[in-house]
XYZ file of C-alpha atoms in Angstrom:
759
model
C 130.420 118.393 -40.700
C 128.851 120.735 -43.237
C 130.359 124.201 -43.530
C 128.687 126.712 -41.228
C 126.810 124.085 -39.201
C 127.200 124.050 -35.449
C 128.497 121.168 -33.410
C 125.832 119.794 -31.080
C 125.953 121.399 -27.663
C 127.103 118.900 -24.997
C 124.746 117.675 -22.302
C 125.590 117.971 -18.631
C 126.418 114.260 -18.541
C 128.845 114.666 -21.463
C 130.521 117.614 -19.758
C 130.813 115.671 -16.495
C 132.300 112.674 -18.303
C 134.900 114.898 -20.027
C 135.838 116.564 -16.734
C 135.967 113.215 -14.936
C 138.284 111.601 -17.489
C 140.622 114.604 -17.761
C 143.953 114.427 -15.973
C 143.141 117.479 -13.835
C 140.871 120.513 -13.594
C 139.828 121.891 -16.953
C 138.191 125.132 -17.997
C 135.801 126.575 -20.544
C 138.548 126.714 -23.169
C 139.398 123.007 -22.942
C 135.732 121.965 -22.941
C 134.995 124.263 -25.887
C 137.840 122.779 -27.904
C 136.873 119.215 -27.053
C 133.287 119.702 -28.296
C 134.209 122.137 -31.112
C 131.965 124.909 -29.877
C 131.713 128.282 -31.611
C 131.840 131.686 -29.868
C 128.082 131.810 -29.205
C 128.068 128.293 -27.784
C 131.031 129.144 -25.551
C 129.022 131.985 -24.027
C 126.226 129.514 -23.336
C 128.798 127.053 -21.947
C 129.888 129.641 -19.393
C 126.309 129.841 -18.069
C 125.950 126.046 -18.025
C 129.187 125.593 -16.062
C 128.076 128.232 -13.562
C 124.708 126.462 -13.155
C 126.454 123.105 -12.683
C 128.622 124.639 -9.954
C 125.525 126.048 -8.248
C 123.901 122.606 -8.414
C 126.944 120.988 -6.841
C 127.844 118.954 -9.946
C 131.166 120.755 -10.428
C 133.628 122.349 -8.047
C 135.383 125.596 -8.886
C 139.165 125.434 -9.010
C 141.767 128.116 -9.424
C 141.263 130.637 -12.171
C 138.446 129.485 -14.398
C 139.054 125.770 -13.918
C 136.401 123.271 -12.828
C 136.476 119.691 -11.576
C 133.893 117.036 -10.887
C 132.241 117.628 -7.521
C 133.901 115.639 -4.785
C 137.260 115.358 -6.564
C 140.485 116.928 -5.429
C 143.006 118.894 -7.508
C 146.395 117.456 -8.483
C 148.122 119.708 -5.949
C 146.451 120.726 -2.699
C 147.058 121.685 0.907
C 146.124 118.815 3.214
C 146.041 118.466 7.002
C 147.295 115.420 8.870
C 144.298 113.863 10.628
C 145.828 110.808 12.308
C 147.069 107.272 11.800
C 144.875 104.353 10.747
C 144.813 100.908 12.348
C 147.701 99.716 10.163
C 149.946 102.690 10.902
C 149.406 104.624 7.671
C 149.383 108.408 8.052
C 146.070 109.856 6.909
C 145.105 113.405 5.937
C 142.106 115.465 4.869
C 141.704 118.426 2.473
C 141.518 121.710 4.377
C 138.936 123.380 2.109
C 136.429 120.521 1.901
C 132.778 121.633 1.978
C 130.865 119.609 4.641
C 127.738 119.822 2.451
C 129.533 117.506 -0.021
C 129.577 114.704 2.539
C 132.663 113.002 3.917
C 136.010 113.915 2.283
C 137.875 111.180 0.394
C 140.565 109.277 2.257
C 144.112 110.586 1.709
C 147.137 108.379 2.516
C 150.501 110.085 2.965
C 153.312 108.279 1.147
C 156.517 108.033 3.211
C 159.394 110.080 1.831
C 163.094 110.329 2.571
C 162.981 114.129 2.916
C 160.240 114.179 5.546
C 162.566 114.439 8.552
C 160.484 114.095 11.704
C 157.066 112.536 11.281
C 154.262 115.071 10.684
C 151.977 115.674 13.656
C 148.198 115.711 13.769
C 146.968 119.099 12.535
C 150.091 119.879 10.510
C 149.486 121.172 7.005
C 151.346 119.950 3.959
C 151.407 120.946 0.301
C 151.087 117.636 -1.517
C 150.734 116.155 -4.971
C 147.658 113.932 -5.091
C 147.116 110.833 -7.175
C 143.844 108.940 -7.384
C 143.732 105.459 -5.882
C 141.010 102.840 -5.736
C 139.956 103.881 -2.253
C 140.906 107.554 -2.163
C 144.136 109.422 -2.877
C 147.853 108.906 -2.395
C 149.679 112.068 -1.321
C 153.342 112.840 -2.022
C 154.805 115.694 0.022
C 155.972 118.772 -1.845
C 156.719 120.821 1.264
C 155.534 121.296 4.815
C 153.649 124.479 5.635
C 154.278 126.482 8.771
C 150.652 127.209 9.577
C 149.543 129.909 11.970
C 148.453 128.559 15.374
C 144.810 127.596 15.297
C 142.230 128.857 17.752
C 140.407 126.299 19.865
C 137.070 126.804 21.580
C 136.343 124.279 24.278
C 135.681 123.303 27.871
C 138.610 123.095 30.269
C 138.586 119.708 32.005
C 140.883 117.841 34.388
C 141.987 114.278 33.598
C 144.179 112.505 36.175
C 145.584 115.794 37.384
C 146.252 117.116 33.849
C 144.391 120.107 32.423
C 142.906 119.573 28.983
C 140.629 121.383 26.564
C 137.790 119.380 25.071
C 136.797 121.156 21.797
C 133.128 122.008 21.313
C 133.356 121.320 17.576
C 132.313 117.766 16.664
C 134.953 117.737 13.913
C 137.797 118.319 16.384
C 138.122 114.936 18.011
C 141.413 115.391 19.833
C 141.765 117.082 23.189
C 144.546 119.577 23.947
C 146.871 119.525 26.947
C 147.144 122.820 28.845
C 150.215 123.337 31.064
C 149.222 124.959 34.383
C 151.237 128.086 33.518
C 149.174 128.536 30.320
C 145.741 128.174 31.953
C 145.566 131.823 33.080
C 142.681 132.126 35.566
C 140.532 129.445 33.940
C 139.310 126.498 35.991
C 137.886 123.093 35.069
C 134.378 123.530 33.691
C 135.082 126.933 32.118
C 134.388 127.678 28.465
C 137.657 129.025 27.057
C 139.229 130.221 23.832
C 142.753 128.906 23.410
C 145.544 128.727 20.867
C 147.360 125.578 19.835
C 151.079 125.415 20.572
C 153.546 123.585 18.360
C 155.845 121.061 19.939
C 154.228 117.639 20.207
C 154.343 115.288 17.284
C 152.550 112.243 18.642
C 149.863 112.196 21.278
C 147.817 115.193 22.367
C 148.855 118.652 21.246
C 149.410 121.552 23.633
C 147.378 124.744 23.881
C 147.414 127.916 25.947
C 144.289 129.689 27.167
C 143.720 133.120 25.641
C 140.354 133.993 27.160
C 137.878 132.626 29.670
C 134.446 133.114 28.104
C 132.152 131.585 30.693
C 132.529 130.147 34.170
C 130.084 127.331 33.574
C 129.800 124.418 31.174
C 126.090 123.964 31.923
C 123.087 125.260 30.023
C 124.173 128.881 30.593
C 127.163 128.362 28.278
C 125.334 126.633 25.420
C 124.417 129.710 23.410
C 127.819 131.267 24.121
C 129.481 128.220 22.600
C 127.551 128.649 19.345
C 128.088 132.420 19.306
C 131.859 132.087 19.637
C 132.170 128.989 17.467
C 130.520 130.697 14.499
C 132.088 134.096 15.077
C 128.796 135.945 15.488
C 129.478 139.608 16.367
C 128.133 140.523 19.793
C 129.667 143.851 20.764
C 128.847 146.995 18.788
C 131.506 149.559 17.857
C 131.566 152.565 20.200
C 130.230 154.925 17.517
C 127.291 152.639 16.708
C 126.455 152.204 20.376
C 126.610 155.984 20.907
C 124.321 156.570 17.922
C 121.723 154.093 19.252
C 121.823 155.509 22.782
C 121.131 159.035 21.515
C 118.254 158.100 19.167
C 115.066 160.119 19.634
C 111.413 159.904 18.684
C 110.754 160.553 15.001
C 108.593 163.652 14.271
C 105.206 163.363 12.561
C 106.202 165.968 9.944
C 104.855 165.002 6.531
C 104.065 161.455 7.537
C 100.537 160.085 7.214
C 98.827 159.985 10.606
C 97.475 156.454 11.190
C 97.263 156.671 14.974
C 93.480 156.386 14.990
C 93.501 153.075 13.073
C 93.568 150.018 15.405
C 96.645 148.329 13.971
C 97.776 145.385 16.141
C 100.940 143.317 16.436
C 100.675 139.513 16.625
C 103.825 137.669 17.750
C 105.071 134.839 19.916
C 104.562 135.094 23.660
C 108.318 135.508 24.229
C 108.884 138.129 21.503
C 110.550 141.375 22.564
C 110.700 143.225 19.251
C 107.552 143.967 17.246
C 108.342 145.089 13.712
C 105.020 144.472 11.925
C 101.397 145.447 12.589
C 98.289 144.552 10.578
C 94.754 145.756 9.945
C 92.031 144.746 7.486
C 88.517 145.827 6.587
C 86.027 144.820 3.886
C 86.422 146.957 0.780
C 83.577 149.500 0.501
C 84.146 149.865 -3.253
C 81.024 148.385 -4.962
C 83.268 147.316 -7.842
C 85.219 145.068 -5.494
C 82.473 143.186 -3.700
C 83.890 140.570 -1.332
C 87.344 142.139 -1.451
C 89.416 143.655 1.360
C 91.656 146.604 2.075
C 94.719 145.723 4.133
C 97.345 147.699 5.994
C 100.733 146.167 6.764
C 102.761 148.621 8.826
C 106.484 147.941 9.316
C 108.837 149.725 11.715
C 110.665 152.566 9.946
C 114.197 151.384 10.699
C 115.599 153.430 7.799
C 114.786 156.620 9.754
C 117.256 155.603 12.457
C 119.837 153.647 10.432
C 121.154 155.752 7.537
C 123.379 154.445 4.726
C 127.072 154.172 5.676
C 126.656 155.453 9.241
C 128.141 153.461 12.181
C 124.854 151.658 12.876
C 124.521 150.737 9.230
C 128.012 149.259 9.081
C 127.382 147.249 12.243
C 124.020 145.987 10.942
C 125.550 145.003 7.606
C 128.333 143.058 9.332
C 125.744 141.025 11.256
C 123.330 140.697 8.334
C 120.545 139.443 10.584
C 119.579 138.756 14.167
C 120.364 135.331 15.634
C 117.829 133.633 17.919
C 118.719 131.168 20.665
C 116.432 129.584 23.284
C 117.836 131.818 26.036
C 118.845 134.992 24.197
C 118.871 136.997 20.980
C 121.941 138.467 19.309
C 120.165 141.383 17.593
C 121.189 142.995 14.331
C 120.519 146.394 15.937
C 121.234 147.531 19.508
C 118.373 147.019 21.954
C 117.748 150.777 22.159
C 116.396 150.403 18.615
C 115.364 146.749 18.243
C 113.372 146.736 21.480
C 112.861 150.491 21.685
C 112.361 153.117 18.977
C 111.965 150.554 16.164
C 109.621 148.258 18.081
C 105.887 148.875 17.543
C 104.980 148.874 21.209
C 101.306 149.184 22.166
C 99.964 152.660 22.887
C 103.208 154.405 21.849
C 103.757 156.541 18.749
C 106.099 154.864 16.290
C 107.252 155.774 12.776
C 106.451 153.148 10.180
C 106.475 152.355 6.504
C 102.973 151.202 5.590
C 101.757 149.152 2.636
C 98.182 150.000 1.548
C 96.947 146.888 -0.249
C 93.693 146.014 -1.988
C 92.682 142.448 -2.871
C 89.617 141.042 -4.586
C 87.581 138.073 -3.399
C 89.995 135.692 -5.155
C 93.068 137.152 -3.447
C 94.371 139.037 -6.473
C 96.413 142.117 -5.557
C 94.514 144.957 -7.242
C 96.447 147.973 -5.966
C 99.344 148.911 -3.735
C 100.988 152.044 -2.428
C 103.660 152.686 0.166
C 103.799 155.638 2.538
C 105.755 156.795 5.550
C 103.401 157.162 8.499
C 103.020 157.445 12.257
C 101.077 154.694 14.021
C 100.056 153.706 17.537
C 99.573 149.963 18.106
C 96.172 149.225 19.645
C 97.393 145.986 21.265
C 100.316 143.586 21.529
C 98.680 140.201 20.857
C 100.085 136.681 20.876
C 99.301 133.939 18.381
C 97.598 131.910 21.092
C 95.417 134.872 22.146
C 94.266 135.577 18.611
C 93.600 131.921 17.873
C 91.593 131.502 21.084
C 89.551 134.599 20.239
C 88.865 133.307 16.731
C 87.789 129.964 18.215
C 85.229 131.721 20.413
C 87.243 132.301 23.597
C 88.265 135.964 23.647
C 89.915 137.477 26.726
C 89.770 141.009 28.142
C 92.189 142.279 25.482
C 90.844 140.508 22.393
C 87.135 140.782 23.269
C 86.743 144.487 22.319
C 88.843 143.863 19.161
C 86.763 140.992 17.752
C 84.507 142.944 15.387
C 86.758 145.875 14.424
C 90.020 143.914 14.055
C 90.164 140.136 14.478
C 87.199 138.989 12.362
C 88.204 141.177 9.381
C 91.778 139.860 9.651
C 90.524 136.287 9.405
C 88.195 137.245 6.571
C 91.111 138.524 4.513
C 93.233 135.543 5.568
C 90.668 133.045 4.276
C 90.880 134.689 0.852
C 94.706 134.762 0.849
C 94.878 131.125 1.932
C 92.644 130.031 -0.947
C 94.803 132.066 -3.343
C 97.913 130.310 -2.015
C 96.313 126.913 -2.544
C 95.172 127.939 -6.024
C 98.637 128.973 -7.190
C 100.098 125.767 -5.715
C 102.750 126.908 -3.249
C 104.928 124.084 -1.951
C 103.485 122.512 1.222
C 106.179 120.476 2.958
C 105.179 119.237 6.416
C 108.335 119.247 8.540
C 107.590 120.299 12.134
C 110.139 122.496 13.924
C 111.215 121.891 17.506
C 111.169 124.451 20.311
C 113.381 124.361 23.400
C 111.473 125.468 26.510
C 113.563 126.908 29.369
C 112.739 127.762 32.977
C 113.682 131.024 34.680
C 117.146 129.638 35.467
C 117.857 128.661 31.872
C 117.422 124.920 32.421
C 115.605 122.881 29.796
C 112.002 122.126 30.714
C 111.299 120.249 27.517
C 111.669 120.111 23.746
C 108.474 119.997 21.742
C 107.136 120.600 18.223
C 106.386 124.218 17.380
C 102.660 124.929 17.139
C 101.228 125.833 13.746
C 98.019 127.764 14.383
C 95.865 129.568 11.862
C 96.998 132.792 13.555
C 100.590 131.974 12.520
C 99.468 131.364 8.948
C 97.414 134.571 8.969
C 100.482 136.694 9.682
C 102.545 134.718 7.173
C 100.032 135.351 4.387
C 99.809 139.078 5.189
C 103.614 139.304 5.131
C 103.895 137.366 1.867
C 101.392 139.709 0.227
C 103.294 142.790 1.441
C 106.602 141.309 0.239
C 105.147 140.632 -3.212
C 103.729 144.157 -3.372
C 107.113 145.677 -2.477
C 108.919 143.664 -5.157
C 106.310 144.568 -7.793
C 106.402 148.247 -6.852
C 110.206 148.468 -7.065
C 110.169 146.646 -10.375
C 107.486 148.948 -11.791
C 109.333 152.077 -10.632
C 112.681 150.685 -11.874
C 114.429 150.923 -8.547
C 116.992 148.477 -7.186
C 115.511 145.510 -5.364
C 117.143 142.833 -3.247
C 114.975 139.911 -4.343
C 114.455 136.778 -2.297
C 114.889 134.142 -4.990
C 114.341 130.398 -4.905
C 115.372 128.380 -7.937
C 113.656 125.202 -9.044
C 115.415 121.927 -8.141
C 118.379 120.909 -10.251
C 118.053 118.176 -12.838
C 120.391 115.931 -10.860
C 118.290 116.252 -7.699
C 115.080 115.654 -9.633
C 116.488 112.481 -11.153
C 117.602 111.240 -7.728
C 114.177 112.064 -6.282
C 112.452 110.266 -9.149
C 114.498 107.104 -8.601
C 113.771 107.195 -4.886
C 110.030 107.637 -5.400
C 109.984 104.810 -7.952
C 111.399 102.520 -5.258
C 108.212 103.300 -3.290
C 105.968 102.686 -6.274
C 105.345 106.405 -6.842
C 105.729 107.647 -10.406
C 107.428 111.022 -10.834
C 107.576 111.613 -14.580
C 110.736 113.440 -15.652
C 109.261 114.971 -18.762
C 106.598 117.048 -17.018
C 107.065 120.695 -16.098
C 108.628 121.165 -12.669
C 106.147 122.994 -10.422
C 105.479 123.069 -6.673
C 102.061 121.558 -7.422
C 103.738 118.381 -8.715
C 105.531 117.957 -5.415
C 102.294 118.647 -3.545
C 100.615 115.829 -5.445
C 103.312 113.431 -4.269
C 103.060 114.692 -0.685
C 99.266 114.346 -0.736
C 99.574 110.783 -1.960
C 101.722 109.729 1.008
C 99.827 111.750 3.629
C 98.767 109.652 6.623
C 100.925 106.715 5.436
C 104.125 105.292 6.903
C 106.061 106.998 4.103
C 104.785 110.501 4.888
C 107.727 111.749 6.953
C 110.311 110.096 4.722
C 108.934 111.550 1.487
C 108.555 115.022 3.000
C 112.199 114.814 4.090
C 113.467 113.744 0.665
C 111.370 116.339 -1.182
C 112.732 119.025 1.126
C 116.306 117.919 0.444
C 115.694 118.055 -3.289
C 114.912 121.771 -3.159
C 117.373 124.540 -3.938
C 118.373 126.983 -1.206
C 116.700 130.393 -1.177
C 119.048 133.326 -1.705
C 119.270 137.117 -1.866
C 120.023 138.565 -5.288
C 119.384 141.704 -7.374
C 118.546 139.419 -10.311
C 114.998 138.071 -10.189
C 114.253 134.466 -11.102
C 111.116 134.190 -8.970
C 110.409 132.118 -5.883
C 109.765 128.493 -6.779
C 108.591 127.331 -3.344
C 105.990 130.084 -2.978
C 105.039 129.852 -6.686
C 105.592 133.591 -7.129
C 107.090 135.458 -10.083
C 108.687 138.126 -7.879
C 109.333 138.303 -4.169
C 111.485 140.213 -1.689
C 111.787 140.664 2.068
C 110.173 143.880 3.321
C 108.549 143.034 6.644
C 111.427 142.573 9.147
C 113.995 145.382 8.911
C 114.749 145.111 12.649
C 116.258 141.659 12.149
C 117.177 141.421 8.431
C 119.441 143.810 6.557
C 117.878 142.766 3.247
C 114.564 144.290 4.361
C 116.303 147.541 5.289
C 117.666 147.778 1.731
C 114.154 147.284 0.330
C 112.829 150.008 2.656
C 115.494 152.431 1.462
C 114.636 151.747 -2.174
C 110.918 152.331 -1.471
C 111.618 155.542 0.462
C 113.610 157.046 -2.391
C 110.470 158.456 -4.001
C 108.672 159.452 -0.794
C 108.397 162.593 1.264
C 110.190 162.692 3.617
C 112.923 160.630 2.004
C 115.518 160.710 4.797
C 117.456 157.452 4.851
C 116.621 156.609 1.248
C 118.908 154.554 -0.992
C 121.556 156.800 -2.553
C 122.296 157.371 -6.219
C 125.019 154.743 -5.906
C 123.306 151.886 -4.036
C 126.462 149.762 -4.007
C 127.052 146.324 -5.482
C 123.785 144.530 -4.702
C 125.257 141.294 -6.045
C 128.082 141.220 -3.492
C 125.747 142.483 -0.768
C 123.366 139.611 -1.529
C 126.210 137.075 -1.292
C 127.226 138.508 2.080
C 123.649 138.322 3.391
C 123.337 134.703 2.257
C 126.532 133.929 4.195
C 125.372 135.610 7.400
C 121.973 133.928 7.106
C 123.548 130.475 6.830
C 125.903 131.279 9.684
C 122.930 132.194 11.882
C 121.007 129.072 10.884
C 123.995 126.837 11.669
C 124.549 128.508 15.052
C 120.867 128.222 15.986
C 120.746 124.578 14.918
C 123.908 123.683 16.844
C 122.651 125.424 19.981
C 119.384 123.462 19.751
C 121.407 120.228 19.438
C 123.440 121.100 22.535
C 120.328 121.934 24.542
C 118.848 118.599 23.500
C 122.003 116.723 24.550
C 122.008 118.616 27.868
C 118.352 117.691 28.412
C 119.074 114.019 27.633
C 122.234 113.825 29.734
C 120.558 112.048 32.657
C 118.651 109.659 30.376
C 121.610 107.560 29.207
C 120.470 103.935 29.084
C 116.830 104.833 28.463
C 114.915 103.495 25.469
C 113.234 105.726 22.871
C 111.295 105.447 19.638
C 112.288 107.474 16.622
C 112.547 107.746 12.882
C 115.583 107.590 10.579
C 116.198 111.073 9.160
C 119.529 110.458 7.472
C 121.446 107.512 6.028
C 125.240 107.610 5.635
C 127.970 105.059 5.101
C 128.931 105.250 8.785
C 125.452 104.867 10.270
C 121.937 106.203 10.664
C 120.772 109.555 11.984
C 117.581 109.286 14.000
C 115.049 111.837 15.249
C 113.267 110.920 18.468
C 109.471 111.012 18.412
C 108.904 112.737 21.745
C 111.329 115.655 21.657
C 112.561 115.829 18.070
C 116.214 115.515 19.153
C 118.681 114.045 16.664
C 121.469 111.520 17.162
C 123.602 108.914 15.428
C 123.247 105.134 15.373
C 126.783 103.993 14.442
C 126.945 101.233 11.900
C 128.654 98.962 14.454
C 125.412 98.761 16.473
C 123.430 97.369 13.531
C 122.935 93.601 13.178
C 126.227 91.908 12.209
C 126.762 92.247 8.464
C 128.703 94.299 5.931
C 126.448 97.174 4.838
C 126.478 98.874 1.448
C 125.316 102.495 1.311
C 122.756 103.096 -1.459
C 122.876 106.880 -1.657
C 120.087 107.264 -4.222
C 117.616 105.162 -2.251
C 118.819 106.441 1.140
C 119.491 102.908 2.382
C 122.041 100.742 4.152
C 121.750 97.165 2.883
C 123.465 94.154 4.449
C 125.289 92.004 1.909
C 124.859 88.693 3.691
C 121.372 88.991 5.133
C 119.670 91.607 2.961
C 118.743 93.523 6.103
C 118.001 97.084 5.037
C 117.590 100.360 6.868
C 116.211 103.339 5.006
C 115.153 106.918 5.493
C 111.870 107.148 7.398
C 112.137 103.773 9.139
C 110.840 103.666 12.708
C 113.302 102.190 15.200
C 113.615 101.510 18.914
C 116.933 102.735 20.256
C 118.837 103.115 23.519
C 120.755 106.286 24.370
C 124.454 105.453 24.850
C 126.080 108.897 25.017
C 124.948 112.527 25.251
C 127.537 115.313 25.044
C 126.247 118.836 25.753
C 129.690 120.163 24.799
C 129.425 119.087 21.155
C 125.671 118.512 20.958
C 126.220 114.933 19.827
C 124.154 111.933 20.920
C 124.934 108.283 20.230
C 122.241 105.612 20.135
C 122.326 101.845 19.839
C 119.697 99.866 17.965
C 117.348 97.837 20.114
C 115.351 94.803 19.086
C 117.590 93.777 16.173
C 114.752 94.238 13.698
C 115.044 94.999 9.981
C 112.231 97.439 9.222
C 113.024 97.668 5.539
C 114.556 94.217 5.032
C 113.589 92.136 2.070
C 115.506 89.000 3.062
C 118.396 87.335 1.289
C 121.615 88.835 -0.017
C 120.554 91.641 -2.396
C 123.477 91.024 -4.739
C 122.973 87.286 -4.963
C 126.067 86.650 -2.844
C 126.710 85.056 0.478
C 129.903 85.442 2.454
C 130.847 86.328 5.969
C 129.017 89.241 7.538
C 131.027 92.418 7.743
C 133.609 91.364 5.117
C 133.832 92.720 1.573
C 133.849 90.237 -1.278
C 136.972 91.503 -3.069
C 140.500 90.707 -1.894
C 143.908 90.568 -3.479
C 147.572 91.352 -3.144
C 147.491 94.791 -4.625
C 147.702 97.751 -2.304
C 144.238 99.026 -3.273
C 142.706 95.655 -2.464
C 144.416 95.545 0.912
C 143.034 98.961 1.640
C 139.547 97.790 0.757
C 139.797 95.293 3.591
C 141.134 97.988 5.938
C 138.365 100.308 4.844
C 135.793 97.722 5.894
C 137.446 97.592 9.318
C 137.492 101.363 9.547
C 133.836 101.623 8.599
C 132.913 99.206 11.367
C 134.971 101.195 13.885
C 133.673 104.552 12.752
C 132.642 106.812 15.621
C 131.596 109.897 13.762
C 128.735 111.952 15.176
């Protein structure tokens, strides 16, 4: 190499290959030495490694070490998970991320110093060595772990009390001696603690707390709340502060009480944190344009930095919504009271004055503290009916002064959205409908009316304006960022689309419009749902961060959350930053706003916790609703393909369940992860994402939310016929055998796959 010339910078594939072939986790130093990088290149390498971790290509180890995603370190803490069909003790890594799929198999090697056999749930520090079908583990020492908490339903089996865990991952029940049951009875939802003592068979547990007296629909949300550790009770000081809140004075606020601002929400909404108004712009220089008002509840007036309410709100991060209840970020005295824009009541607000031209361009913006009085509490259905020519007694008088101008501005904003090419993925949400007793009436797709989109577009515009204003005034901003898809996900998507005959050129610029072109091509075809699903999975996850990279999905250069401070702490931070330059500025962001980076990470965590809890509760409600339909036949669509079976979404109610691989036509199935397929070796029968199937419900467990289906009809919706690898052989048997231990395990693995009962 010529003196002074740089070594070529390694590609991601080269870095992955180096990490994969290294004996253990390596770091920036080892990679830099291997590729002879200079100081400047090493700085760039640090960014590349961080990006590869974010994309899921690398896992972070101790210190500054990294390893290929899905691999385990040389030394790790593992947990005994059970014994396989041939008597080998198996374990799993305790810190495995479920988003990475199933953990690799770990086989515990017998040792002379083990003493008594390890029990299920026991943790061991072990040295791991790669094997053909997983890892071999050699015990370094046994770890005396703290007793684990168990959340479950107390049941009675042949006179013995047991706890059936609500977590799908906890497959073993716990025995509860009568003396340790406290006052709990069969059917109660309880929190318990495991008790050491049993090595083989079921472990013991003692009840710590009875949470609910019923295992029916009334306990479903409570299960999710306790399982995910969502805070419910407020500290005494925070509760006292909320109970003694008072009406905010007009003072120096703008008086907007004569303007007919209205709230538009769902029929079951109890908190109203945004109100809207629009009118044609009377400026002759802006013909066809509109002036908009987006008024948001002034939560910052009541929740000041570092006070008890603020600390409680930060801990929660956001409100959590279940079919039968809400766990609010703020106490109800505020969320449903002083911070809710109730009709015909004076409420303090932070208002965005926005001006758009006839193309939807944001011409001007300003933010003010004000006092408003909502002219009406409207529902989406009411507003849509009025727009369609069927106004009622409430919306009739508001048609000309309020509703028609709102739709006029919306039409412009919608065209602007289409022009900039925001991502348009069509994945309907499901809604659980309950009766007055909390029983499930039905599960149905959520409506998507123009009135919903109207509010969304007004909120997006206000969020953009807030981010631009904070950027222009050089104030801290908690951005809502959404990165473009990773290269690895784009390549996987491209290969999948090619299998459908759809070209997705890798060399072109990655934009939401490119995805929209693909989605438009498959619209109204049998591939529509499948392609929408795969495109959605290829996207990065939106996050909160003080560092702006734009919002890929919305095709916006800058974006933040401003419009829901009642239910999102991120919005409260944005309000405080905006208020800093206003009069009055009570509750403004202080000189030291805190570490926005760490705050953003915390808010991302609480958001994902809420999403997981809401999703699990919906699954449990669906299983409860389907409990008396075991044996019935349904039609659905494959929404997930794994090595142990197919996940299916039912057409009628949108409920999800598993079709275990053992219910598929007799064969040995290979899992093609890139093409989202299971392919039979002997017959060529293939099942892929998006396939329509007829299934029979075999099991429905409201406790875990799991449902098991069996395939009906024996069809092969994606089959091509013939062994895809040019091989015959007996169905269900792998083609490689031998005397070596790894080969024996391959045969056992085939048996295990066929007996898999994961849900």
